[in-house]
Amino acid sequence: MKKVFVETYGCQMNVYDTELVQTILTKNGYEAVKEETAADIVMLNTCSVRDNANRKIYNRVHEIRRGRKSPVLVGILGCMATNFKTDLLDNKALKIDFIAGPDSYKHLPRLISEASGGEKTFDVTLSEFETYSDIDPTRQTGPNAWIAIMRGCNNYCTFCVVPYTRGRERSRSPENIVEEVERLVANGYKQVTLLGQNVNSYSHEETSFTNLMDKVSQVKGIERIFFTSPHPKDFPTDLLKLMAERDNICKQIHMPLQAGSSRILKKMNRTYTKEEFLGLVDHIRSIMPDVHLSTDIILGFPTETDEEYMETEEVLKKVRFDTAFIFKYSERPNTTAERLFKDDVSEEQKKHRIIRLNAIQRDIRLEKNREKIGKDQEILVEKIGSRRDPNEIQARNEGNTVVILPSNKDISVGDLVMVKITDATPDVLRGEFV
Ligand code: 5AD
Ligand code: SF4
C-alpha cells in the first residue's frame, strides 16, 4: 500500500498542513497521487469549526469505501481528529483505520504501517512545541505560498473549538521563516501568505509580529505579503505604519468582528467593545486610507436579541467592509459556550438574520467594487481559464479580490501586472491590461 491521497477541508492552515503531510509521506516512501480513486490510502484533513462538518466527513468516508474493489485505508486528520476521536473510533458503521491530530503528522508513517496490519490506530496528542519548522511543504496551490509562522490559540473565544483541536500558541523562529521565504523566492514565488490561528500574536523570544513582518518584507524578490487570520486585539501602531510604508506588504486586513453588540462580545470573550472596534477601524484607515478590510460575523450567538443583531448591522454599515464572511452560530462540543449557554436563538431567527445581513453586505460590496472602475491596480495571475471561458485570465488584486482579464498569450501564472478595472459585480472585478 503505497499511493496516498489527502483531501482538504476547512481553513488555509489545513491547506498548508496537507502540504506538510505530503512531504512527510513522500520522504517515507509513499507516492502522492492526484485522484482519490487511484490511492491505496485516503486521508481526509478535516475541520470542525462549524455545523455539519462531521456529517459531511461521515458521508465522504462511506462514499470512498463504496464501489472499491481493492482494499483502501481511510484516515482522519485535522481538527475533527482531536475533537471527535472517540466518536470516530466508536462508530461501528464507519470504518476508519487511523486518526492523526494536527500535531501528530510526523507519526503518520508509523500509524499507517500499524493500520496496514489491521489495527485501528490513533495519535491526537497536542504539543506545545511542534511547528514543523524542519518540514518543507510540497506546495501545490498556484503562485501563492502559504507559510505557517505560528500554530494554536490561547484566546478561548467562548464559541470556538480551535484551542481544543489545535492546542497552545507556539511560534517558529524568525530565521527559519526568513530562510523559507528566501527559498521560495529562489523557486520563483512572488507572493507569500503568513498563516496562524492568531497570526499577529506571533512572538518568538524578542521578535514580535511587527519585527517579523519587517524582516520578511526585506527579503529581496518578495513582492506581495499577506497575513491571516489576525485578532483585533494585536494591531499596534508600529505594525500599521510598517504596512503603510512597505510596498510589498498588501494593504489588506482581516478584522473578525464576530458581533456588533458589546454585551455579546463580552459573552464571546472577544476582549473589545463595539466602540473599541470602530475606533481601531478609524485608526487603521487614518494610517492606510485605501486599506481593504474583511471580517467574520457570527449571528444568533446565545441570548442575542433582535436589537443586538441590529447593532451588528449598524457596524457593518458604518465600517463598510470589502468582504464579510457571515455564519450562523453553531454550538461546538467542549467550548465554554456549549457548557455555559443555551443555544437559544431559533434556527428561523438565525436564517432571517443571515439572509438580511448577506443582502446588506452584497450591496456594500457592489458599491465598493464599482468605486474601483477606471482605477489601475496591480494583480497577480493565478489561473488561466475562468468559469465562463477557458482562455480568460483569473487573478487577484492587493485586496485579495478576484479580477478577470481577457485572454493574453504573453501572460502566465505568477505574473504581476498592472491592469485597469473596467467592470464590477459583487464578487469579481473585470479588467484590461494597460
Ligand atoms: N459557530 C459559528 N461560526 C463560528 N466560527 C468559529 N466558531 C464558530 C461557531 N461555533 C467562525 C468565526 C471565525 C470563523 C473562522 O468561523 O467567525 O472567525
Ligand atoms: Fe477548521 Fe479552525 Fe481547524 Fe481551521 S483551525 S480546520 S477553521 S476548526
Short mmCIF file of C-alpha atoms and ligand atoms in Angstrom, two decimals:
data_model
loop_
_atom_site.label_atom_id
_atom_site.label_comp_id
_atom_site.label_asym_id
_atom_site.label_seq_id
_atom_site.Cartn_x
_atom_site.Cartn_y
_atom_site.Cartn_z
CA MET A 1 0.00 0.00 0.00
CA LYS A 2 1.97 2.96 -1.20
CA LYS A 3 -0.20 5.50 -3.01
CA VAL A 4 -1.65 8.27 -0.83
CA PHE A 5 -4.23 10.97 -1.40
CA VAL A 6 -5.16 13.77 1.04
CA GLU A 7 -8.44 15.66 0.69
CA THR A 8 -8.55 19.04 2.44
CA TYR A 9 -11.44 20.74 4.26
CA GLY A 10 -11.51 23.96 6.31
CA CYS A 11 -9.07 26.82 6.53
CA GLN A 12 -5.78 27.75 4.85
CA MET A 13 -3.89 26.21 7.76
CA ASN A 14 -5.33 22.88 6.70
CA VAL A 15 -4.25 23.52 3.10
CA TYR A 16 -0.74 24.12 4.43
CA ASP A 17 -0.87 21.07 6.71
CA THR A 18 -1.83 18.88 3.75
CA GLU A 19 1.33 20.13 2.03
CA LEU A 20 3.35 19.16 5.13
CA VAL A 21 1.74 15.72 5.24
CA GLN A 22 2.63 15.16 1.58
CA THR A 23 6.30 15.90 2.30
CA ILE A 24 6.34 13.67 5.39
CA LEU A 25 4.83 10.78 3.45
CA THR A 26 6.86 11.10 0.25
CA LYS A 27 10.05 11.18 2.36
CA ASN A 28 8.91 7.89 3.84
CA GLY A 29 8.46 6.11 0.54
CA TYR A 30 4.83 6.91 -0.27
CA GLU A 31 3.70 8.32 -3.58
CA ALA A 32 1.22 11.22 -3.53
CA VAL A 33 -1.45 10.81 -6.23
CA LYS A 34 -3.90 13.39 -7.55
CA GLU A 35 -7.03 11.19 -7.62
CA GLU A 36 -8.72 9.65 -4.62
CA THR A 37 -9.65 6.60 -6.70
CA ALA A 38 -6.00 5.93 -7.58
CA ALA A 39 -4.90 5.83 -3.93
CA ASP A 40 -4.50 2.89 -1.53
CA ILE A 41 -4.54 5.25 1.43
CA VAL A 42 -7.02 8.12 1.58
CA MET A 43 -6.83 10.80 4.26
CA LEU A 44 -9.40 13.47 4.99
CA ASN A 45 -7.88 16.58 6.55
CA THR A 46 -10.93 17.77 8.44
CA CYS A 47 -12.37 20.92 10.01
CA SER A 48 -14.74 21.17 12.94
CA VAL A 49 -15.23 24.90 13.27
CA ARG A 50 -18.91 24.82 12.30
CA ASP A 51 -22.02 22.69 11.99
CA ASN A 52 -22.28 19.85 9.53
CA ALA A 53 -18.59 19.18 9.14
CA ASN A 54 -18.93 15.80 10.83
CA ARG A 55 -21.86 14.59 8.77
CA LYS A 56 -20.05 15.63 5.60
CA ILE A 57 -16.99 13.64 6.60
CA TYR A 58 -19.01 10.57 7.64
CA ASN A 59 -20.75 10.61 4.25
CA ARG A 60 -17.46 11.03 2.47
CA VAL A 61 -15.95 8.01 4.26
CA HIS A 62 -18.90 5.85 3.18
CA GLU A 63 -18.58 7.16 -0.37
CA ILE A 64 -14.87 6.31 -0.50
CA ARG A 65 -15.49 2.79 0.75
CA ARG A 66 -18.39 2.17 -1.63
CA GLY A 67 -17.50 0.84 -5.05
CA ARG A 68 -13.95 -0.07 -4.07
CA LYS A 69 -12.77 -3.47 -5.24
CA SER A 70 -9.27 -3.29 -3.80
CA PRO A 71 -8.80 -2.51 -0.10
CA VAL A 72 -8.28 1.07 0.94
CA LEU A 73 -7.08 2.54 4.22
CA VAL A 74 -9.01 5.59 5.38
CA GLY A 75 -7.52 8.07 7.85
CA ILE A 76 -8.88 11.18 9.54
CA LEU A 77 -6.53 14.12 10.07
CA GLY A 78 -7.05 17.66 11.35
CA CYS A 79 -9.42 19.26 13.80
CA MET A 80 -12.12 16.58 13.81
CA ALA A 81 -9.47 14.04 14.71
CA THR A 82 -8.77 15.77 18.01
CA ASN A 83 -12.33 16.70 18.77
CA PHE A 84 -14.22 13.60 17.71
CA LYS A 85 -11.66 10.85 18.25
CA THR A 86 -13.99 8.83 20.47
CA ASP A 87 -16.97 9.21 18.13
CA LEU A 88 -14.82 8.21 15.18
CA LEU A 89 -13.40 5.16 16.92
CA ASP A 90 -16.67 4.01 18.48
CA ASN A 91 -18.81 4.38 15.38
CA LYS A 92 -19.16 0.77 14.20
CA ALA A 93 -20.79 1.70 10.90
CA LEU A 94 -17.88 3.93 9.99
CA LYS A 95 -14.67 2.18 9.07
CA ILE A 96 -11.75 4.44 9.99
CA ASP A 97 -8.28 2.88 10.07
CA PHE A 98 -6.19 5.64 11.61
CA ILE A 99 -6.56 9.08 13.17
CA ALA A 100 -3.91 11.82 13.47
CA GLY A 101 -4.38 15.22 15.09
CA PRO A 102 -2.73 18.45 13.84
CA ASP A 103 0.42 17.93 15.95
CA SER A 104 0.93 14.24 15.09
CA TYR A 105 1.67 14.27 11.38
CA LYS A 106 5.27 13.15 11.84
CA HIS A 107 3.86 9.91 13.26
CA LEU A 108 1.77 9.19 10.17
CA PRO A 109 4.20 6.67 8.64
CA ARG A 110 4.02 4.61 11.86
CA LEU A 111 0.24 5.00 12.16
CA ILE A 112 -0.29 3.92 8.56
CA SER A 113 2.01 0.95 8.89
CA GLU A 114 0.23 -0.21 12.06
CA ALA A 115 -3.14 0.29 10.39
CA SER A 116 -1.97 -1.79 7.40
CA GLY A 117 -1.58 -4.65 9.88
CA GLY A 118 -5.30 -4.41 10.61
CA GLU A 119 -5.06 -2.48 13.87
CA LYS A 120 -7.05 0.75 14.37
CA THR A 121 -4.52 3.40 15.41
CA PHE A 122 -4.58 6.99 16.55
CA ASP A 123 -2.41 9.84 17.85
CA VAL A 124 -4.13 13.08 18.75
CA THR A 125 -1.70 14.37 21.37
CA LEU A 126 -1.36 18.14 21.25
CA SER A 127 2.12 19.59 21.54
CA GLU A 128 3.38 22.86 22.98
CA PHE A 129 6.37 22.83 20.63
CA GLU A 130 5.59 21.22 17.27
CA THR A 131 5.84 23.82 14.49
CA TYR A 132 7.00 21.53 11.65
CA SER A 133 9.78 24.06 11.03
CA ASP A 134 12.01 21.26 9.68
CA ILE A 135 9.50 20.16 7.03
CA ASP A 136 9.45 21.83 3.62
CA PRO A 137 5.82 21.66 2.42
CA THR A 138 5.00 20.17 -1.00
CA ARG A 139 3.41 23.30 -2.46
CA GLN A 140 0.66 22.80 -4.99
CA THR A 141 -1.71 25.73 -4.98
CA GLY A 142 -0.51 28.16 -7.64
CA PRO A 143 1.59 31.29 -7.30
CA ASN A 144 0.89 31.97 -3.62
CA ALA A 145 2.89 30.13 -0.96
CA TRP A 146 1.37 29.62 2.50
CA ILE A 147 3.76 29.75 5.43
CA ALA A 148 2.59 28.88 8.92
CA ILE A 149 4.51 31.14 11.29
CA MET A 150 2.65 30.14 14.45
CA ARG A 151 0.16 27.48 15.44
CA GLY A 152 -2.52 27.12 18.08
CA CYS A 153 -4.59 29.62 20.00
CA ASN A 154 -4.67 30.91 23.59
CA ASN A 155 -7.65 33.22 23.24
CA TYR A 156 -10.56 30.96 24.18
CA CYS A 157 -13.35 32.82 22.44
CA THR A 158 -16.28 31.00 24.02
CA PHE A 159 -17.77 29.82 20.69
CA CYS A 160 -14.57 28.40 19.24
CA VAL A 161 -13.26 24.88 19.15
CA VAL A 162 -9.76 25.74 17.87
CA PRO A 163 -7.92 25.96 21.24
CA TYR A 164 -9.17 22.40 21.89
CA THR A 165 -8.38 21.00 18.45
CA ARG A 166 -5.05 22.74 17.85
CA GLY A 167 -3.69 23.43 21.31
CA ARG A 168 -1.49 26.21 22.71
CA GLU A 169 0.18 29.00 20.75
CA ARG A 170 3.74 28.48 19.58
CA SER A 171 5.83 30.41 17.04
CA ARG A 172 8.63 29.49 14.65
CA SER A 173 11.95 31.30 14.81
CA PRO A 174 12.25 34.35 12.53
CA GLU A 175 15.47 32.99 10.97
CA ASN A 176 13.69 29.80 9.97
CA ILE A 177 10.77 31.74 8.44
CA VAL A 178 13.02 34.16 6.55
CA GLU A 179 15.00 31.20 5.16
CA GLU A 180 11.76 29.64 3.92
CA VAL A 181 10.79 32.92 2.21
CA GLU A 182 14.24 33.15 0.59
CA ARG A 183 13.92 29.58 -0.69
CA LEU A 184 10.50 30.40 -2.11
CA VAL A 185 11.82 33.46 -3.95
CA ALA A 186 14.64 31.32 -5.37
CA ASN A 187 11.95 28.95 -6.66
CA GLY A 188 10.09 31.77 -8.42
CA TYR A 189 7.41 32.67 -5.86
CA LYS A 190 6.49 36.35 -5.60
CA GLN A 191 3.70 36.15 -3.02
CA VAL A 192 3.53 34.64 0.45
CA THR A 193 0.70 34.49 2.97
CA LEU A 194 1.83 34.20 6.58
CA LEU A 195 -0.56 31.95 8.47
CA GLY A 196 -1.54 31.39 12.05
CA GLN A 197 -4.72 30.78 14.04
CA ASN A 198 -3.79 34.10 15.66
CA VAL A 199 -1.17 35.28 13.26
CA ASN A 200 -0.49 38.66 14.90
CA SER A 201 0.04 37.05 18.31
CA TYR A 202 3.28 35.72 16.78
CA SER A 203 6.05 36.03 19.34
CA HIS A 204 9.45 34.37 19.35
CA GLU A 205 11.87 35.45 22.09
CA GLU A 206 12.47 39.16 21.32
CA THR A 207 10.77 39.07 17.91
CA SER A 208 7.22 40.45 17.67
CA PHE A 209 4.88 40.10 14.70
CA THR A 210 5.85 43.62 13.59
CA ASN A 211 9.58 42.70 13.73
CA LEU A 212 8.86 39.55 11.73
CA MET A 213 6.91 41.44 9.05
CA ASP A 214 9.80 43.89 8.82
CA LYS A 215 12.28 41.02 8.26
CA VAL A 216 10.08 39.19 5.73
CA SER A 217 9.36 42.32 3.72
CA GLN A 218 13.11 42.95 3.41
CA VAL A 219 13.68 39.63 1.64
CA LYS A 220 14.79 40.55 -1.89
CA GLY A 221 12.35 39.47 -4.58
CA ILE A 222 9.25 39.03 -2.43
CA GLU A 223 6.63 41.30 -3.96
CA ARG A 224 3.42 40.63 -2.07
CA ILE A 225 2.90 39.68 1.56
CA PHE A 226 -0.48 38.84 3.08
CA PHE A 227 -1.21 37.52 6.57
CA THR A 228 -4.21 35.79 8.11
CA SER A 229 -6.01 35.35 10.45
CA PRO A 230 -5.38 38.14 12.97
CA HIS A 231 -7.21 39.12 16.15
CA PRO A 232 -8.23 42.79 16.55
CA LYS A 233 -6.50 42.88 19.95
CA ASP A 234 -2.99 42.89 18.40
CA PHE A 235 -2.73 45.80 15.96
CA PRO A 236 -0.07 48.12 17.37
CA THR A 237 0.52 51.41 15.55
CA ASP A 238 4.08 50.39 14.58
CA LEU A 239 2.64 47.40 12.65
CA LEU A 240 0.16 49.63 10.81
CA LYS A 241 2.87 52.16 9.97
CA LEU A 242 5.15 49.41 8.67
CA MET A 243 2.30 48.11 6.48
CA ALA A 244 1.72 51.61 5.11
CA GLU A 245 5.43 52.16 4.41
CA ARG A 246 6.29 48.92 2.65
CA ASP A 247 5.19 48.48 -0.95
CA ASN A 248 5.34 44.70 -0.72
CA ILE A 249 3.01 44.38 2.28
CA CYS A 250 -0.54 44.19 0.89
CA LYS A 251 -2.94 46.73 2.33
CA GLN A 252 -5.43 44.08 3.34
CA ILE A 253 -6.55 43.28 6.87
CA HIS A 254 -8.96 40.62 8.04
CA MET A 255 -10.64 42.03 11.15
CA PRO A 256 -13.02 39.46 12.62
CA LEU A 257 -15.76 41.48 14.33
CA GLN A 258 -17.96 38.46 15.26
CA ALA A 259 -20.75 40.64 16.75
CA GLY A 260 -21.76 44.29 16.94
CA SER A 261 -23.14 44.26 20.48
CA SER A 262 -20.68 44.84 23.32
CA ARG A 263 -22.73 42.58 25.60
CA ILE A 264 -22.45 39.69 23.13
CA LEU A 265 -18.76 40.43 22.52
CA LYS A 266 -18.18 40.11 26.25
CA LYS A 267 -20.04 36.78 26.34
CA MET A 268 -17.87 35.68 23.41
CA ASN A 269 -14.72 36.70 25.35
CA ARG A 270 -13.53 38.84 22.43
CA THR A 271 -11.82 41.42 24.72
CA TYR A 272 -13.03 44.51 22.82
CA THR A 273 -16.24 46.54 22.75
CA LYS A 274 -18.14 47.78 19.70
CA GLU A 275 -16.72 51.26 20.30
CA GLU A 276 -13.14 49.98 20.58
CA PHE A 277 -13.52 48.03 17.34
CA LEU A 278 -14.89 51.07 15.49
CA GLY A 279 -12.06 53.19 16.96
CA LEU A 280 -9.50 50.69 15.68
CA VAL A 281 -11.00 50.76 12.17
CA ASP A 282 -10.74 54.58 12.16
CA HIS A 283 -7.16 54.37 13.38
CA ILE A 284 -6.22 51.83 10.68
CA ARG A 285 -7.83 53.99 7.99
CA SER A 286 -6.07 57.12 9.26
CA ILE A 287 -2.75 55.33 8.58
CA MET A 288 -3.82 53.40 5.42
CA PRO A 289 -6.75 55.21 3.79
CA ASP A 290 -7.07 52.63 0.98
CA VAL A 291 -6.88 49.53 3.16
CA HIS A 292 -9.10 46.59 2.19
CA LEU A 293 -10.94 45.25 5.21
CA SER A 294 -12.67 41.91 5.56
CA THR A 295 -14.43 40.38 8.54
CA ASP A 296 -16.16 37.35 10.07
CA ILE A 297 -19.57 37.62 11.72
CA ILE A 298 -21.49 35.11 13.85
CA LEU A 299 -25.26 35.55 14.02
CA GLY A 300 -27.51 34.14 16.72
CA PHE A 301 -24.95 33.64 19.49
CA PRO A 302 -26.80 32.51 22.66
CA THR A 303 -29.17 35.21 24.01
CA GLU A 304 -28.57 37.63 21.07
CA THR A 305 -31.72 39.76 20.80
CA ASP A 306 -33.10 41.41 17.66
CA GLU A 307 -31.82 44.77 18.95
CA GLU A 308 -28.35 43.34 19.44
CA TYR A 309 -28.40 41.83 15.96
CA MET A 310 -29.29 45.32 14.66
CA GLU A 311 -26.06 46.59 16.24
CA THR A 312 -24.11 44.16 14.05
CA GLU A 313 -25.98 45.54 11.06
CA GLU A 314 -25.13 49.06 12.16
CA VAL A 315 -21.40 48.26 12.48
CA LEU A 316 -21.36 46.64 9.03
CA LYS A 317 -22.98 49.73 7.51
CA LYS A 318 -20.58 52.05 9.35
CA VAL A 319 -17.37 50.19 8.53
CA ARG A 320 -18.33 49.09 5.02
CA PHE A 321 -16.02 46.06 4.89
CA ASP A 322 -14.91 44.96 1.44
CA THR A 323 -15.84 41.39 2.33
CA ALA A 324 -17.75 39.77 5.19
CA PHE A 325 -17.95 36.05 5.91
CA ILE A 326 -21.23 35.62 7.77
CA PHE A 327 -22.09 32.49 9.76
CA LYS A 328 -24.95 31.23 11.88
CA TYR A 329 -23.83 30.31 15.39
CA SER A 330 -23.32 26.59 15.72
CA GLU A 331 -22.71 25.03 19.09
CA ARG A 332 -19.37 23.21 19.32
CA PRO A 333 -18.64 20.43 21.79
CA ASN A 334 -16.35 21.25 24.75
CA THR A 335 -16.42 25.01 24.23
CA THR A 336 -17.30 27.39 27.06
CA ALA A 337 -20.42 28.50 25.20
CA GLU A 338 -21.62 24.90 24.97
CA ARG A 339 -21.03 24.36 28.68
CA LEU A 340 -22.48 27.63 29.95
CA PHE A 341 -25.05 28.95 27.48
CA LYS A 342 -28.13 27.50 25.83
CA ASP A 343 -28.21 27.70 22.00
CA ASP A 344 -31.50 29.59 22.34
CA VAL A 345 -31.75 31.68 19.16
CA SER A 346 -34.05 29.72 16.87
CA GLU A 347 -32.85 28.40 13.53
CA GLU A 348 -35.56 30.53 11.95
CA GLN A 349 -34.22 33.72 13.53
CA LYS A 350 -30.65 32.85 12.58
CA LYS A 351 -31.78 32.26 9.00
CA HIS A 352 -33.72 35.51 8.90
CA ARG A 353 -30.68 37.45 10.16
CA ILE A 354 -28.19 35.83 7.80
CA ILE A 355 -30.34 36.47 4.71
CA ARG A 356 -30.80 40.10 5.73
CA LEU A 357 -27.15 40.73 6.55
CA ASN A 358 -25.85 38.99 3.42
CA ALA A 359 -28.09 41.20 1.29
CA ILE A 360 -26.81 44.36 3.00
CA GLN A 361 -23.20 43.27 2.64
CA ARG A 362 -23.73 42.36 -1.02
CA ASP A 363 -24.89 45.92 -1.76
CA ILE A 364 -21.92 47.39 0.12
CA ARG A 365 -19.52 45.13 -1.74
CA LEU A 366 -21.02 46.01 -5.10
CA GLU A 367 -20.73 49.72 -4.30
CA LYS A 368 -17.14 49.32 -3.14
CA ASN A 369 -16.22 47.26 -6.21
CA ARG A 370 -17.84 49.84 -8.51
CA GLU A 371 -15.71 52.57 -6.94
CA LYS A 372 -12.71 50.74 -8.40
CA ILE A 373 -13.89 51.05 -12.04
CA GLY A 374 -11.43 53.18 -14.02
CA LYS A 375 -8.63 52.67 -11.48
CA ASP A 376 -5.30 50.95 -12.13
CA GLN A 377 -4.42 48.00 -9.90
CA GLU A 378 -1.60 45.53 -9.64
CA ILE A 379 -2.74 41.91 -9.94
CA LEU A 380 -1.11 38.51 -9.55
CA VAL A 381 -2.15 35.96 -12.19
CA GLU A 382 -3.47 32.80 -10.52
CA LYS A 383 -5.02 30.72 -13.25
CA ILE A 384 -5.63 30.61 -16.98
CA GLY A 385 -9.31 29.88 -17.50
CA SER A 386 -12.37 31.25 -15.74
CA ARG A 387 -15.77 29.68 -15.13
CA ARG A 388 -17.02 31.38 -18.30
CA ASP A 389 -14.13 31.00 -20.67
CA PRO A 390 -11.08 28.67 -20.74
CA ASN A 391 -8.89 31.44 -22.15
CA GLU A 392 -9.76 34.21 -19.72
CA ILE A 393 -7.23 35.01 -17.03
CA GLN A 394 -8.03 34.81 -13.33
CA ALA A 395 -6.01 36.99 -10.99
CA ARG A 396 -6.16 38.68 -7.58
CA ASN A 397 -5.57 42.30 -6.62
CA GLU A 398 -3.90 43.60 -3.50
CA GLY A 399 -7.20 43.44 -1.63
CA ASN A 400 -7.48 39.70 -2.38
CA THR A 401 -10.45 40.26 -4.76
CA VAL A 402 -10.68 38.14 -7.92
CA VAL A 403 -10.04 40.08 -11.14
CA ILE A 404 -10.96 38.51 -14.52
CA LEU A 405 -8.97 39.59 -17.58
CA PRO A 406 -9.24 38.86 -21.30
CA SER A 407 -7.02 36.14 -22.75
CA ASN A 408 -3.46 37.23 -23.47
CA LYS A 409 -0.75 34.93 -24.80
CA ASP A 410 2.04 36.95 -23.20
CA ILE A 411 0.71 36.40 -19.68
CA SER A 412 1.39 33.38 -17.48
CA VAL A 413 0.51 32.19 -13.98
CA GLY A 414 2.62 34.02 -11.37
CA ASP A 415 2.97 37.27 -13.38
CA LEU A 416 2.44 40.56 -11.55
CA VAL A 417 0.92 43.15 -13.88
CA MET A 418 -0.90 46.47 -13.85
CA VAL A 419 -4.48 46.39 -15.13
CA LYS A 420 -7.34 48.87 -15.41
CA ILE A 421 -10.61 47.87 -13.76
CA THR A 422 -13.47 48.09 -16.28
CA ASP A 423 -16.45 46.41 -14.62
CA ALA A 424 -17.62 45.11 -11.26
CA THR A 425 -20.07 42.63 -9.77
CA PRO A 426 -20.39 41.93 -6.02
CA ASP A 427 -18.00 39.01 -6.34
CA VAL A 428 -15.48 39.82 -9.06
CA LEU A 429 -13.86 42.70 -10.87
CA ARG A 430 -13.15 42.72 -14.60
CA GLY A 431 -10.16 44.48 -16.07
CA GLU A 432 -7.97 45.04 -19.09
CA PHE A 433 -4.20 45.16 -19.45
CA VAL A 434 -2.68 48.66 -19.54
N1 5AD B 1 -20.30 28.98 15.12
C1 5AD B 1 -20.31 29.78 14.02
N2 5AD B 1 -19.23 30.34 13.50
C2 5AD B 1 -18.04 30.08 14.09
N3 5AD B 1 -16.79 30.49 13.81
C3 5AD B 1 -15.95 29.93 14.70
N4 5AD B 1 -16.63 29.17 15.57
C4 5AD B 1 -17.94 29.25 15.22
C5 5AD B 1 -19.14 28.70 15.74
N5 5AD B 1 -19.12 27.92 16.82
C6 5AD B 1 -16.48 31.43 12.73
C7 5AD B 1 -15.87 32.71 13.31
C8 5AD B 1 -14.44 32.59 12.93
C9 5AD B 1 -14.52 31.84 11.63
C10 5AD B 1 -13.26 31.19 11.19
O1 5AD B 1 -15.51 30.89 11.87
O2 5AD B 1 -16.49 33.81 12.68
O3 5AD B 1 -13.80 33.85 12.80
FE1 SF4 B 2 -11.46 24.41 10.87
FE2 SF4 B 2 -10.50 26.03 12.75
FE3 SF4 B 2 -9.43 23.67 12.44
FE4 SF4 B 2 -9.04 25.52 10.56
S1 SF4 B 2 -8.34 25.58 12.70
S2 SF4 B 2 -9.56 23.42 10.20
S3 SF4 B 2 -11.04 26.57 10.62
S4 SF4 B 2 -11.51 24.10 13.10
#
